[in-house]
GROMACS .gro file of C-alpha atoms in nm:
model
  292
    1MET     CA    1   0.000   0.000   0.000
    2LEU     CA    2   0.136   0.338  -0.089
    3PRO     CA    3   0.230   0.571   0.195
    4VAL     CA    4  -0.004   0.822   0.045
    5ALA     CA    5  -0.308   0.606   0.071
    6SER     CA    6  -0.421   0.797   0.377
    7ALA     CA    7  -0.355   1.136   0.227
    8ALA     CA    8  -0.660   1.340   0.158
    9VAL     CA    9  -0.765   1.373  -0.198
   10ALA     CA   10  -0.677   1.737  -0.250
   11GLN     CA   11  -0.802   1.769  -0.604
   12SER     CA   12  -1.115   1.973  -0.576
   13ILE     CA   13  -1.428   1.890  -0.761
   14PRO     CA   14  -1.383   2.034  -1.110
   15SER     CA   15  -1.590   2.338  -1.186
   16LYS     CA   16  -1.852   2.301  -1.455
   17PHE     CA   17  -1.771   2.647  -1.584
   18ASN     CA   18  -1.396   2.693  -1.541
   19LEU     CA   19  -1.061   2.517  -1.533
   20PRO     CA   20  -0.973   2.289  -1.239
   21PRO     CA   21  -0.819   2.471  -0.939
   22PRO     CA   22  -0.442   2.486  -1.001
   23VAL     CA   23  -0.186   2.348  -0.754
   24THR     CA   24   0.133   2.451  -0.934
   25PRO     CA   25   0.277   2.794  -1.020
   26ILE     CA   26   0.237   2.723  -1.392
   27GLY     CA   27  -0.118   2.602  -1.337
   28ALA     CA   28  -0.195   2.923  -1.149
   29GLN     CA   29  -0.053   3.133  -1.433
   30ILE     CA   30  -0.262   2.946  -1.688
   31TYR     CA   31  -0.571   2.983  -1.470
   32ASP     CA   32  -0.519   3.359  -1.428
   33LEU     CA   33  -0.437   3.398  -1.797
   34HIS     CA   34  -0.757   3.220  -1.892
   35ASN     CA   35  -0.964   3.447  -1.666
   36LEU     CA   36  -0.787   3.759  -1.796
   37MET     CA   37  -0.854   3.664  -2.160
   38LEU     CA   38  -1.214   3.585  -2.078
   39ILE     CA   39  -1.261   3.926  -1.915
   40ILE     CA   40  -1.097   4.109  -2.208
   41CYS     CA   41  -1.315   3.924  -2.458
   42LEU     CA   42  -1.624   3.997  -2.249
   43VAL     CA   43  -1.545   4.370  -2.233
   44ILE     CA   44  -1.487   4.383  -2.610
   45PHE     CA   45  -1.809   4.191  -2.672
   46VAL     CA   46  -2.014   4.425  -2.453
   47ALA     CA   47  -1.853   4.738  -2.601
   48VAL     CA   48  -1.892   4.636  -2.966
   49PHE     CA   49  -2.244   4.499  -2.942
   50GLY     CA   50  -2.348   4.778  -2.706
   51VAL     CA   51  -2.245   5.046  -2.955
   52MET     CA   52  -2.399   4.851  -3.242
   53PHE     CA   53  -2.738   4.807  -3.077
   54TRP     CA   54  -2.736   5.170  -2.950
   55ALA     CA   55  -2.668   5.292  -3.305
   56VAL     CA   56  -2.943   5.072  -3.452
   57PHE     CA   57  -3.194   5.201  -3.198
   58ARG     CA   58  -3.084   5.564  -3.191
   59HIS     CA   59  -3.057   5.608  -3.565
   60ARG     CA   60  -3.351   5.399  -3.682
   61LYS     CA   61  -3.549   5.506  -3.988
   62SER     CA   62  -3.873   5.566  -3.793
   63ARG     CA   63  -3.700   5.855  -3.616
   64GLY     CA   64  -3.606   6.015  -3.942
   65ALA     CA   65  -3.241   5.924  -3.934
   66VAL     CA   66  -3.052   5.973  -4.258
   67ALA     CA   67  -2.752   5.754  -4.332
   68ALA     CA   68  -2.420   5.935  -4.347
   69ASN     CA   69  -2.245   5.916  -4.681
   70PHE     CA   70  -1.871   5.967  -4.662
   71HIS     CA   71  -1.544   5.803  -4.757
   72GLU     CA   72  -1.243   5.764  -4.530
   73ASN     CA   73  -1.197   5.901  -4.187
   74THR     CA   74  -0.836   5.914  -4.085
   75SER     CA   75  -0.907   5.953  -3.714
   76VAL     CA   76  -1.136   5.650  -3.704
   77GLU     CA   77  -0.898   5.437  -3.907
   78ILE     CA   78  -0.608   5.523  -3.678
   79ALA     CA   79  -0.819   5.447  -3.372
   80TRP     CA   80  -0.940   5.106  -3.489
   81THR     CA   81  -0.583   5.015  -3.580
   82ILE     CA   82  -0.403   5.134  -3.269
   83ILE     CA   83  -0.657   5.014  -3.011
   84PRO     CA   84  -0.653   4.646  -3.126
   85VAL     CA   85  -0.273   4.655  -3.138
   86PHE     CA   86  -0.256   4.761  -2.772
   87ILE     CA   87  -0.518   4.501  -2.681
   88LEU     CA   88  -0.317   4.226  -2.852
   89LEU     CA   89   0.005   4.343  -2.687
   90GLY     CA   90  -0.169   4.339  -2.351
   91MET     CA   91  -0.278   3.980  -2.413
   92ALA     CA   92   0.052   3.864  -2.562
   93TRP     CA   93   0.270   3.987  -2.276
   94PRO     CA   94   0.136   3.757  -1.998
   95ALA     CA   95   0.083   3.472  -2.247
   96THR     CA   96   0.445   3.487  -2.362
   97LYS     CA   97   0.569   3.500  -2.003
   98THR     CA   98   0.365   3.190  -1.916
   99VAL     CA   99   0.490   2.996  -2.220
  100LEU     CA  100   0.853   3.082  -2.135
  101ASP     CA  101   0.802   2.965  -1.777
  102MET     CA  102   0.642   2.643  -1.901
  103LYS     CA  103   0.943   2.570  -2.120
  104ASN     CA  104   1.202   2.642  -1.851
  105THR     CA  105   1.280   2.290  -1.731
  106ALA     CA  106   1.624   2.373  -1.590
  107ASP     CA  107   1.749   2.268  -1.244
  108PRO     CA  108   1.498   1.995  -1.158
  109ASP     CA  109   1.507   1.818  -0.822
  110ILE     CA  110   1.379   1.495  -0.978
  111THR     CA  111   1.364   1.384  -1.340
  112ILE     CA  112   1.113   1.121  -1.445
  113LYS     CA  113   1.064   0.970  -1.789
  114ALA     CA  114   0.703   0.896  -1.883
  115THR     CA  115   0.667   0.653  -2.172
  116GLY     CA  116   0.333   0.608  -2.340
  117TYR     CA  117   0.224   0.262  -2.451
  118GLN     CA  118  -0.103   0.138  -2.593
  119TRP     CA  119  -0.258   0.172  -2.337
  120LYS     CA  120  -0.063   0.244  -2.021
  121TRP     CA  121   0.220   0.460  -1.889
  122GLY     CA  122   0.570   0.354  -1.791
  123TYR     CA  123   0.766   0.564  -1.541
  124ASP     CA  124   1.145   0.572  -1.491
  125TYR     CA  125   1.297   0.784  -1.215
  126LEU     CA  126   1.614   0.898  -1.390
  127GLN     CA  127   1.764   1.158  -1.157
  128GLY     CA  128   1.727   1.276  -0.800
  129GLU     CA  129   1.590   1.093  -0.500
  130GLY     CA  130   1.434   0.771  -0.622
  131GLN     CA  131   1.671   0.726  -0.914
  132GLY     CA  132   1.641   0.372  -1.048
  133ILE     CA  133   1.275   0.318  -0.965
  134ARG     CA  134   1.067   0.217  -1.262
  135PHE     CA  135   0.723   0.069  -1.303
  136VAL     CA  136   0.421   0.049  -1.527
  137SER     CA  137   0.095   0.223  -1.444
  138ASN     CA  138  -0.223   0.052  -1.565
  139LEU     CA  139  -0.587   0.141  -1.544
  140SER     CA  140  -0.735  -0.023  -1.232
  141THR     CA  141  -1.105   0.039  -1.286
  142PRO     CA  142  -1.273  -0.304  -1.252
  143ARG     CA  143  -1.389  -0.463  -1.575
  144ASP     CA  144  -1.743  -0.508  -1.446
  145GLN     CA  145  -1.774  -0.129  -1.412
  146ILE     CA  146  -1.649  -0.078  -1.765
  147GLU     CA  147  -1.895  -0.332  -1.902
  148GLY     CA  148  -2.185  -0.186  -1.705
  149ASP     CA  149  -2.228  -0.483  -1.472
  150ALA     CA  150  -2.152  -0.276  -1.161
  151PRO     CA  151  -2.205   0.086  -1.053
  152LYS     CA  152  -1.929   0.320  -1.161
  153GLY     CA  153  -1.682   0.418  -0.890
  154GLU     CA  154  -1.590   0.769  -0.783
  155HIS     CA  155  -1.277   0.770  -0.999
  156TYR     CA  156  -1.409   0.571  -1.291
  157LEU     CA  157  -1.142   0.545  -1.562
  158LEU     CA  158  -0.922   0.785  -1.363
  159GLU     CA  159  -0.756   0.533  -1.128
  160VAL     CA  160  -0.441   0.325  -1.171
  161ASP     CA  161  -0.264   0.041  -0.996
  162ASN     CA  162   0.075   0.213  -0.968
  163PRO     CA  163   0.047   0.591  -0.939
  164LEU     CA  164   0.334   0.829  -0.992
  165VAL     CA  165   0.463   0.950  -0.653
  166VAL     CA  166   0.647   1.281  -0.606
  167PRO     CA  167   0.733   1.501  -0.306
  168VAL     CA  168   0.552   1.826  -0.244
  169GLY     CA  169   0.732   2.150  -0.324
  170LYS     CA  170   0.995   1.991  -0.549
  171ARG     CA  171   1.065   2.078  -0.908
  172ILE     CA  172   0.978   1.769  -1.114
  173ARG     CA  173   1.093   1.743  -1.474
  174VAL     CA  174   0.894   1.498  -1.687
  175LEU     CA  175   1.051   1.362  -2.005
  176THR     CA  176   0.789   1.221  -2.236
  177THR     CA  177   0.824   0.973  -2.518
  178ALA     CA  178   0.623   0.683  -2.659
  179ASN     CA  179   0.678   0.327  -2.767
  180ASP     CA  180   0.417   0.297  -3.039
  181VAL     CA  181   0.198   0.594  -3.132
  182ILE     CA  182   0.166   0.952  -3.015
  183HIS     CA  183   0.025   0.992  -2.664
  184SER     CA  184  -0.001   1.298  -2.441
  185TRP     CA  185   0.069   1.318  -2.066
  186TRP     CA  186  -0.187   1.556  -1.917
  187VAL     CA  187  -0.268   1.658  -1.559
  188PRO     CA  188  -0.498   1.962  -1.564
  189ALA     CA  189  -0.434   2.070  -1.203
  190PHE     CA  190  -0.061   2.091  -1.281
  191GLY     CA  191  -0.108   2.290  -1.599
  192VAL     CA  192   0.096   2.024  -1.780
  193LYS     CA  193   0.010   1.868  -2.114
  194GLN     CA  194   0.302   1.732  -2.311
  195ASP     CA  195   0.290   1.509  -2.617
  196ALA     CA  196   0.477   1.177  -2.602
  197ILE     CA  197   0.611   1.104  -2.949
  198PRO     CA  198   0.790   0.784  -3.057
  199GLY     CA  199   1.156   0.853  -3.126
  200PHE     CA  200   1.153   1.194  -2.962
  201ILE     CA  201   1.204   1.323  -2.607
  202ARG     CA  202   0.991   1.617  -2.499
  203ASP     CA  203   0.990   1.768  -2.153
  204ALA     CA  204   0.772   1.960  -1.913
  205TRP     CA  205   0.787   2.039  -1.545
  206PHE     CA  206   0.572   2.102  -1.244
  207ARG     CA  207   0.606   2.185  -0.875
  208ALA     CA  208   0.301   2.084  -0.679
  209ASP     CA  209   0.261   2.297  -0.367
  210THR     CA  210  -0.028   2.099  -0.217
  211GLU     CA  211  -0.028   1.734  -0.113
  212GLY     CA  212  -0.297   1.515  -0.259
  213VAL     CA  213  -0.398   1.296  -0.548
  214TYR     CA  214  -0.421   1.451  -0.892
  215ARG     CA  215  -0.561   1.283  -1.199
  216GLY     CA  216  -0.538   1.327  -1.571
  217ASN     CA  217  -0.556   1.137  -1.897
  218CYS     CA  218  -0.383   1.068  -2.219
  219ALA     CA  219  -0.490   1.371  -2.422
  220GLU     CA  220  -0.396   1.244  -2.767
  221LEU     CA  221  -0.625   1.003  -2.951
  222CYS     CA  222  -0.402   0.694  -2.956
  223GLY     CA  223  -0.618   0.400  -3.050
  224ARG     CA  224  -0.899   0.175  -2.936
  225ASP     CA  225  -0.842   0.213  -2.562
  226HIS     CA  226  -0.730   0.575  -2.562
  227GLY     CA  227  -0.973   0.650  -2.281
  228PHE     CA  228  -0.828   0.370  -2.068
  229MET     CA  229  -0.485   0.513  -1.986
  230PRO     CA  230  -0.529   0.767  -1.707
  231VAL     CA  231  -0.255   0.952  -1.522
  232GLU     CA  232  -0.260   0.949  -1.141
  233VAL     CA  233  -0.004   1.145  -0.939
  234HIS     CA  234   0.031   1.129  -0.562
  235VAL     CA  235   0.197   1.437  -0.413
  236VAL     CA  236   0.323   1.351  -0.065
  237SER     CA  237   0.536   1.506   0.208
  238GLN     CA  238   0.914   1.480   0.183
  239GLN     CA  239   0.924   1.227   0.467
  240ALA     CA  240   0.657   1.007   0.311
  241TYR     CA  241   0.834   1.024  -0.023
  242THR     CA  242   1.168   0.925   0.131
  243GLU     CA  243   1.002   0.627   0.300
  244TRP     CA  244   0.831   0.526  -0.025
  245VAL     CA  245   1.161   0.545  -0.213
  246ALA     CA  246   1.336   0.334   0.052
  247ARG     CA  247   1.071   0.064   0.024
  248GLN     CA  248   1.084   0.065  -0.353
  249LEU     CA  249   1.462   0.037  -0.364
  250ALA     CA  250   1.473  -0.228  -0.089
  251ALA     CA  251   1.217  -0.437  -0.270
  252GLY     CA  252   1.410  -0.391  -0.591
  253ALA     CA  253   1.729  -0.514  -0.429
  254ALA     CA  254   1.550  -0.821  -0.290
  255ALA     CA  255   1.366  -0.905  -0.609
  256PRO     CA  256   1.643  -1.106  -0.783
  257ALA     CA  257   1.639  -1.353  -0.495
  258THR     CA  258   1.262  -1.389  -0.501
  259GLY     CA  259   1.214  -1.368  -0.870
  260GLY     CA  260   0.958  -1.093  -0.831
  261ALA     CA  261   0.932  -0.755  -0.995
  262THR     CA  262   1.195  -0.508  -0.894
  263ALA     CA  263   1.207  -0.136  -0.861
  264GLN     CA  264   1.561  -0.102  -0.987
  265GLY     CA  265   1.566  -0.171  -1.352
  266ALA     CA  266   1.389  -0.506  -1.356
  267THR     CA  267   1.027  -0.408  -1.331
  268PRO     CA  268   0.871  -0.558  -1.640
  269MET     CA  269   0.817  -0.288  -1.896
  270PRO     CA  270   0.615  -0.340  -2.210
  271ALA     CA  271   0.847  -0.448  -2.484
  272ALA     CA  272   0.634  -0.411  -2.791
  273PRO     CA  273   0.298  -0.270  -2.883
  274ALA     CA  274   0.171  -0.614  -2.976
  275ALA     CA  275   0.208  -0.721  -2.616
  276GLU     CA  276  -0.035  -0.456  -2.502
  277GLU     CA  277  -0.351  -0.601  -2.649
  278GLY     CA  278  -0.606  -0.612  -2.371
  279ALA     CA  279  -0.416  -0.357  -2.166
  280ALA     CA  280  -0.743  -0.207  -2.055
  281GLN     CA  281  -0.807  -0.513  -1.846
  282PRO     CA  282  -0.804  -0.400  -1.486
  283ALA     CA  283  -0.527  -0.499  -1.255
  284PRO     CA  284  -0.617  -0.688  -0.938
  285ALA     CA  285  -0.768  -0.464  -0.679
  286ASN     CA  286  -0.483  -0.536  -0.436
  287ALA     CA  287  -0.207  -0.490  -0.688
  288ALA     CA  288   0.088  -0.314  -0.529
  289PRO     CA  289   0.328  -0.072  -0.691
  290ALA     CA  290   0.635  -0.228  -0.840
  291GLY     CA  291   0.877  -0.302  -0.566
  292ASN     CA  292   0.618  -0.305  -0.287
   0.00000   0.00000   0.00000
């Protein structure tokens, strides 16, 4: 059982009308940027349609209005050129700053490679505390729920057997790639969505400032069971993370003697896309993370 099993699920109920509450600095920037753009668009909408409807009403034919007949108006043309330019600059400035911050993956505390397979995720802890841990994360929603033979659970199609575990307040760099087709690693509360492309390494980063369980999906249509490869991230305290890492590495060291899965390099990883047929089949309910 993961040390985070008792941690409260911090991910708030998603709003029906807005983005999920962010828990990372980048997520907060994206959230604020979205609200800013929405307000700007709303102000423009009200101003343009307000003037239009006022003009239609004020200068209607029944009041004897006569249409103006003129060509060119330098003042008006300058105004409707300069004003949109300043509006666009005002929108581009914070957007550019956010994009630059999203792409700045330097100086991570932990680097993790996320590999997309049809239809699961493989995680390798490449650098930092936990280096050497690797495991596969499968959908754990029971098959009877998927086939409609049982009521759907609270986290239907958003739960996995082996979640990604990271410490709170640490800068996590995620390298994404894929073994078969294009996937996309997406956790809305982190403000992270990065394509995983076969033969290429892309990267993103996040720093979760609140402990809890955060969920996402593959965001790139990748085949029959595209909707069956969720992302689940447990953000835990530094102490809980250190204890989890120790257990994973200890189990990995003991695995060669027992013949079981290991956390250090021997956790079975999908070798070929053909081996993933039926990957949407749920793992046993008591399945433990690799190395546990």
